[in-house]
Amino acid sequence: MALLPILTAPDKRLKQKALPVADVNQKIRQLMDDMLETMYAAPGIGLAAPQVGVLQQVIVVDVGSEQAEQQQAAPLLLANPEIIRAEGELPWKEGCLSVPDHVAEVLRSASIQVRALDRNNQRIEIQAAGLLAVCLQHEIDHLHGTLFIDHLSRLKRALILQKLKKQKEKEKE
Ligand code: NI
């Protein structure tokens, strides 16, 4: 296993669409395992492949005890995740490893059903509510080049991106 560098906004690679995985082979399993290790080390509760510069539809999620309550095996390592049902509304204060030091409230669906391939290349369906539903929606967004700040007003987004840009310039010095 290996730790992968996490891209931070603004970065055009975070705005690109990821491609579906043909099947979950050894290479994809390795990517999933490396992503999970990277997520735990960060630490975070979700990570999408574009955040480590890989434009493939792969996400990893582990929201801990809440996930266990919902009887979803934790962690979730998924390829080609797709939301097939969404209900209700749930505002949630979100952060992102690619948008360090910023949180903002985003309106998400309260409960969702997701179809995906698991680490064994098996088709699975996941019912999720609460934090797990929010986290899955956030990570699936990444696969479409969407960050949580893209759900905010243009002004709020511009302010956050400006701060992140300054921070990056400082780190370069
Ligand atoms: Ni994120």
mmCIF file of C-alpha atoms and ligand atoms in Angstrom:
data_model
loop_
_atom_site.group_PDB
_atom_site.id
_atom_site.type_symbol
_atom_site.label_atom_id
_atom_site.label_comp_id
_atom_site.label_asym_id
_atom_site.label_seq_id
_atom_site.Cartn_x
_atom_site.Cartn_y
_atom_site.Cartn_z
ATOM 1 C CA MET A 1 0.000 0.000 0.000
ATOM 2 C CA ALA A 2 1.091 3.534 -0.579
ATOM 3 C CA LEU A 3 0.079 7.036 0.411
ATOM 4 C CA LEU A 4 -0.959 9.134 -2.578
ATOM 5 C CA PRO A 5 -0.610 12.927 -2.835
ATOM 6 C CA ILE A 6 -3.997 14.704 -2.579
ATOM 7 C CA LEU A 7 -4.675 17.519 -5.058
ATOM 8 C CA THR A 8 -6.101 20.743 -3.647
ATOM 9 C CA ALA A 9 -8.280 23.373 -5.327
ATOM 10 C CA PRO A 10 -7.880 25.288 -7.476
ATOM 11 C CA ASP A 11 -6.614 22.510 -9.767
ATOM 12 C CA LYS A 12 -8.145 21.809 -13.174
ATOM 13 C CA ARG A 13 -7.730 18.047 -12.670
ATOM 14 C CA LEU A 14 -10.406 18.299 -9.938
ATOM 15 C CA LYS A 15 -12.832 19.746 -12.499
ATOM 16 C CA GLN A 16 -12.585 16.868 -14.995
ATOM 17 C CA LYS A 17 -14.983 13.966 -15.386
ATOM 18 C CA ALA A 18 -13.752 10.515 -14.373
ATOM 19 C CA LEU A 19 -14.195 7.540 -16.702
ATOM 20 C CA PRO A 20 -16.095 4.381 -15.733
ATOM 21 C CA VAL A 21 -14.036 1.371 -14.724
ATOM 22 C CA ALA A 22 -14.410 -1.597 -17.162
ATOM 23 C CA ASP A 23 -14.000 -4.087 -14.341
ATOM 24 C CA VAL A 24 -12.485 -4.083 -10.885
ATOM 25 C CA ASN A 25 -9.192 -5.839 -11.605
ATOM 26 C CA GLN A 26 -6.006 -6.053 -9.536
ATOM 27 C CA LYS A 27 -4.933 -2.570 -10.637
ATOM 28 C CA ILE A 28 -8.217 -0.993 -9.497
ATOM 29 C CA ARG A 29 -8.118 -2.964 -6.215
ATOM 30 C CA GLN A 30 -4.616 -1.575 -5.617
ATOM 31 C CA LEU A 31 -5.902 1.953 -6.301
ATOM 32 C CA MET A 32 -8.811 1.408 -3.862
ATOM 33 C CA ASP A 33 -6.461 0.138 -1.141
ATOM 34 C CA ASP A 34 -4.015 3.023 -1.639
ATOM 35 C CA MET A 35 -6.876 5.537 -1.609
ATOM 36 C CA LEU A 36 -8.252 4.062 1.622
ATOM 37 C CA GLU A 37 -4.858 4.247 3.311
ATOM 38 C CA THR A 38 -4.458 7.842 2.066
ATOM 39 C CA MET A 39 -7.943 8.764 3.363
ATOM 40 C CA TYR A 40 -7.301 7.302 6.829
ATOM 41 C CA ALA A 41 -3.915 9.039 7.042
ATOM 42 C CA ALA A 42 -5.322 12.448 6.035
ATOM 43 C CA PRO A 43 -7.614 11.837 8.040
ATOM 44 C CA GLY A 44 -10.896 11.919 6.141
ATOM 45 C CA ILE A 45 -14.139 9.958 5.767
ATOM 46 C CA GLY A 46 -14.241 9.845 1.973
ATOM 47 C CA LEU A 47 -11.936 10.126 -1.034
ATOM 48 C CA ALA A 48 -12.506 10.051 -4.796
ATOM 49 C CA ALA A 49 -9.908 8.995 -7.388
ATOM 50 C CA PRO A 50 -9.738 12.424 -9.127
ATOM 51 C CA GLN A 51 -8.468 13.831 -5.800
ATOM 52 C CA VAL A 52 -5.338 11.718 -6.237
ATOM 53 C CA GLY A 53 -5.085 12.616 -9.932
ATOM 54 C CA VAL A 54 -6.686 9.417 -11.289
ATOM 55 C CA LEU A 55 -9.630 10.058 -13.630
ATOM 56 C CA GLN A 56 -11.421 6.769 -12.921
ATOM 57 C CA GLN A 57 -14.795 6.337 -11.219
ATOM 58 C CA VAL A 58 -13.535 5.017 -7.896
ATOM 59 C CA ILE A 59 -14.425 6.206 -4.378
ATOM 60 C CA VAL A 60 -13.721 5.042 -0.837
ATOM 61 C CA VAL A 61 -15.884 5.930 2.169
ATOM 62 C CA ASP A 62 -15.780 5.132 5.878
ATOM 63 C CA VAL A 63 -18.021 7.209 8.127
ATOM 64 C CA GLY A 64 -17.439 4.925 11.099
ATOM 65 C CA SER A 65 -20.068 4.107 13.701
ATOM 66 C CA GLU A 66 -22.976 5.708 11.855
ATOM 67 C CA GLN A 67 -22.244 3.527 8.847
ATOM 68 C CA ALA A 68 -22.168 0.454 11.087
ATOM 69 C CA GLU A 69 -25.590 1.378 12.462
ATOM 70 C CA GLN A 70 -26.912 1.322 8.923
ATOM 71 C CA GLN A 71 -25.393 -2.141 8.536
ATOM 72 C CA GLN A 72 -23.263 -1.200 5.556
ATOM 73 C CA ALA A 73 -19.951 -2.983 5.602
ATOM 74 C CA ALA A 74 -17.317 -0.388 6.437
ATOM 75 C CA PRO A 75 -15.273 0.734 4.637
ATOM 76 C CA LEU A 76 -17.011 1.017 1.262
ATOM 77 C CA LEU A 77 -14.694 0.676 -1.767
ATOM 78 C CA LEU A 78 -16.726 1.378 -4.890
ATOM 79 C CA ALA A 79 -16.294 1.643 -8.656
ATOM 80 C CA ASN A 80 -18.807 3.314 -10.992
ATOM 81 C CA PRO A 81 -21.112 4.447 -8.147
ATOM 82 C CA GLU A 82 -24.405 5.779 -9.429
ATOM 83 C CA ILE A 83 -27.311 7.317 -7.510
ATOM 84 C CA ILE A 84 -30.457 5.508 -8.646
ATOM 85 C CA ARG A 85 -32.868 6.997 -6.110
ATOM 86 C CA ALA A 86 -32.805 10.146 -3.988
ATOM 87 C CA GLU A 87 -35.340 11.449 -1.485
ATOM 88 C CA GLY A 88 -35.756 14.358 0.877
ATOM 89 C CA GLU A 89 -33.441 17.211 1.718
ATOM 90 C CA LEU A 90 -30.666 17.386 4.255
ATOM 91 C CA PRO A 91 -28.476 20.442 4.861
ATOM 92 C CA TRP A 92 -24.987 19.411 6.010
ATOM 93 C CA LYS A 93 -21.808 21.300 6.888
ATOM 94 C CA GLU A 94 -19.203 19.750 4.613
ATOM 95 C CA GLY A 95 -15.474 19.866 4.219
ATOM 96 C CA CYS A 96 -13.142 18.257 1.698
ATOM 97 C CA LEU A 97 -9.521 17.105 1.711
ATOM 98 C CA SER A 98 -9.120 19.013 -1.581
ATOM 99 C CA VAL A 99 -10.529 22.222 -0.034
ATOM 100 C CA PRO A 100 -8.455 22.342 3.162
ATOM 101 C CA ASP A 101 -9.558 24.472 6.132
ATOM 102 C CA HIS A 102 -12.991 25.384 4.766
ATOM 103 C CA VAL A 103 -16.454 24.106 5.666
ATOM 104 C CA ALA A 104 -19.810 25.209 4.315
ATOM 105 C CA GLU A 105 -23.391 24.040 4.385
ATOM 106 C CA VAL A 106 -24.614 22.162 1.308
ATOM 107 C CA LEU A 107 -28.152 20.932 0.679
ATOM 108 C CA ARG A 108 -28.095 17.196 -0.096
ATOM 109 C CA SER A 109 -30.675 14.449 -0.506
ATOM 110 C CA ALA A 110 -31.589 12.919 2.853
ATOM 111 C CA SER A 111 -31.638 9.311 1.685
ATOM 112 C CA ILE A 112 -30.264 7.684 -1.435
ATOM 113 C CA GLN A 113 -29.811 4.359 -3.129
ATOM 114 C CA VAL A 114 -26.495 3.773 -4.890
ATOM 115 C CA ARG A 115 -25.567 1.103 -7.401
ATOM 116 C CA ALA A 116 -21.885 0.249 -7.806
ATOM 117 C CA LEU A 117 -19.243 -2.429 -8.244
ATOM 118 C CA ASP A 118 -17.492 -3.500 -5.051
ATOM 119 C CA ARG A 119 -13.838 -4.493 -4.528
ATOM 120 C CA ASN A 120 -14.683 -8.010 -5.788
ATOM 121 C CA ASN A 121 -16.235 -6.659 -9.004
ATOM 122 C CA GLN A 122 -19.702 -7.612 -7.723
ATOM 123 C CA ARG A 123 -22.698 -5.392 -8.427
ATOM 124 C CA ILE A 124 -24.098 -4.053 -5.156
ATOM 125 C CA GLU A 125 -26.801 -1.648 -4.058
ATOM 126 C CA ILE A 126 -26.458 0.531 -0.982
ATOM 127 C CA GLN A 127 -29.216 2.279 0.968
ATOM 128 C CA ALA A 128 -27.852 5.303 2.783
ATOM 129 C CA ALA A 129 -29.180 8.101 4.960
ATOM 130 C CA GLY A 130 -27.615 10.815 7.097
ATOM 131 C CA LEU A 131 -23.845 11.234 7.045
ATOM 132 C CA LEU A 132 -23.287 8.197 4.815
ATOM 133 C CA ALA A 133 -25.729 9.565 2.217
ATOM 134 C CA VAL A 134 -24.056 12.985 2.348
ATOM 135 C CA CYS A 135 -20.583 11.487 2.044
ATOM 136 C CA LEU A 136 -21.551 9.297 -0.940
ATOM 137 C CA GLN A 137 -23.135 12.275 -2.733
ATOM 138 C CA HIS A 138 -20.015 14.363 -2.067
ATOM 139 C CA GLU A 139 -17.656 11.668 -3.414
ATOM 140 C CA ILE A 140 -19.834 10.885 -6.459
ATOM 141 C CA ASP A 141 -19.827 14.636 -7.210
ATOM 142 C CA HIS A 142 -16.011 14.481 -7.400
ATOM 143 C CA LEU A 143 -16.320 11.916 -10.218
ATOM 144 C CA HIS A 144 -18.213 14.532 -12.224
ATOM 145 C CA GLY A 145 -15.719 17.301 -11.544
ATOM 146 C CA THR A 146 -17.914 18.919 -8.904
ATOM 147 C CA LEU A 147 -16.601 20.136 -5.537
ATOM 148 C CA PHE A 148 -18.827 21.005 -2.578
ATOM 149 C CA ILE A 149 -17.949 24.669 -3.100
ATOM 150 C CA ASP A 150 -19.622 24.431 -6.532
ATOM 151 C CA HIS A 151 -22.920 24.173 -4.628
ATOM 152 C CA LEU A 152 -22.307 27.534 -2.905
ATOM 153 C CA SER A 153 -23.019 31.024 -4.209
ATOM 154 C CA ARG A 154 -20.558 32.362 -6.747
ATOM 155 C CA LEU A 155 -19.297 34.908 -4.206
ATOM 156 C CA LYS A 156 -18.686 32.379 -1.428
ATOM 157 C CA ARG A 157 -16.913 30.064 -3.869
ATOM 158 C CA ALA A 158 -14.729 32.862 -5.229
ATOM 159 C CA LEU A 159 -13.674 33.883 -1.702
ATOM 160 C CA ILE A 160 -12.689 30.332 -0.745
ATOM 161 C CA LEU A 161 -10.785 29.749 -4.012
ATOM 162 C CA GLN A 162 -8.957 33.040 -3.598
ATOM 163 C CA LYS A 163 -7.816 32.048 -0.091
ATOM 164 C CA LEU A 164 -6.723 28.605 -1.284
ATOM 165 C CA LYS A 165 -4.775 30.141 -4.152
ATOM 166 C CA LYS A 166 -2.952 32.508 -1.796
ATOM 167 C CA GLN A 167 -2.182 29.608 0.520
ATOM 168 C CA LYS A 168 -0.694 27.620 -2.375
ATOM 169 C CA GLU A 169 1.459 30.564 -3.440
ATOM 170 C CA LYS A 170 2.728 30.900 0.108
ATOM 171 C CA GLU A 171 3.648 27.212 0.224
ATOM 172 C CA LYS A 172 5.657 27.622 -3.005
ATOM 173 C CA GLU A 173 7.778 30.438 -1.573
HETATM 174 NI NI NI B 1 -14.177 16.022 -1.237
#
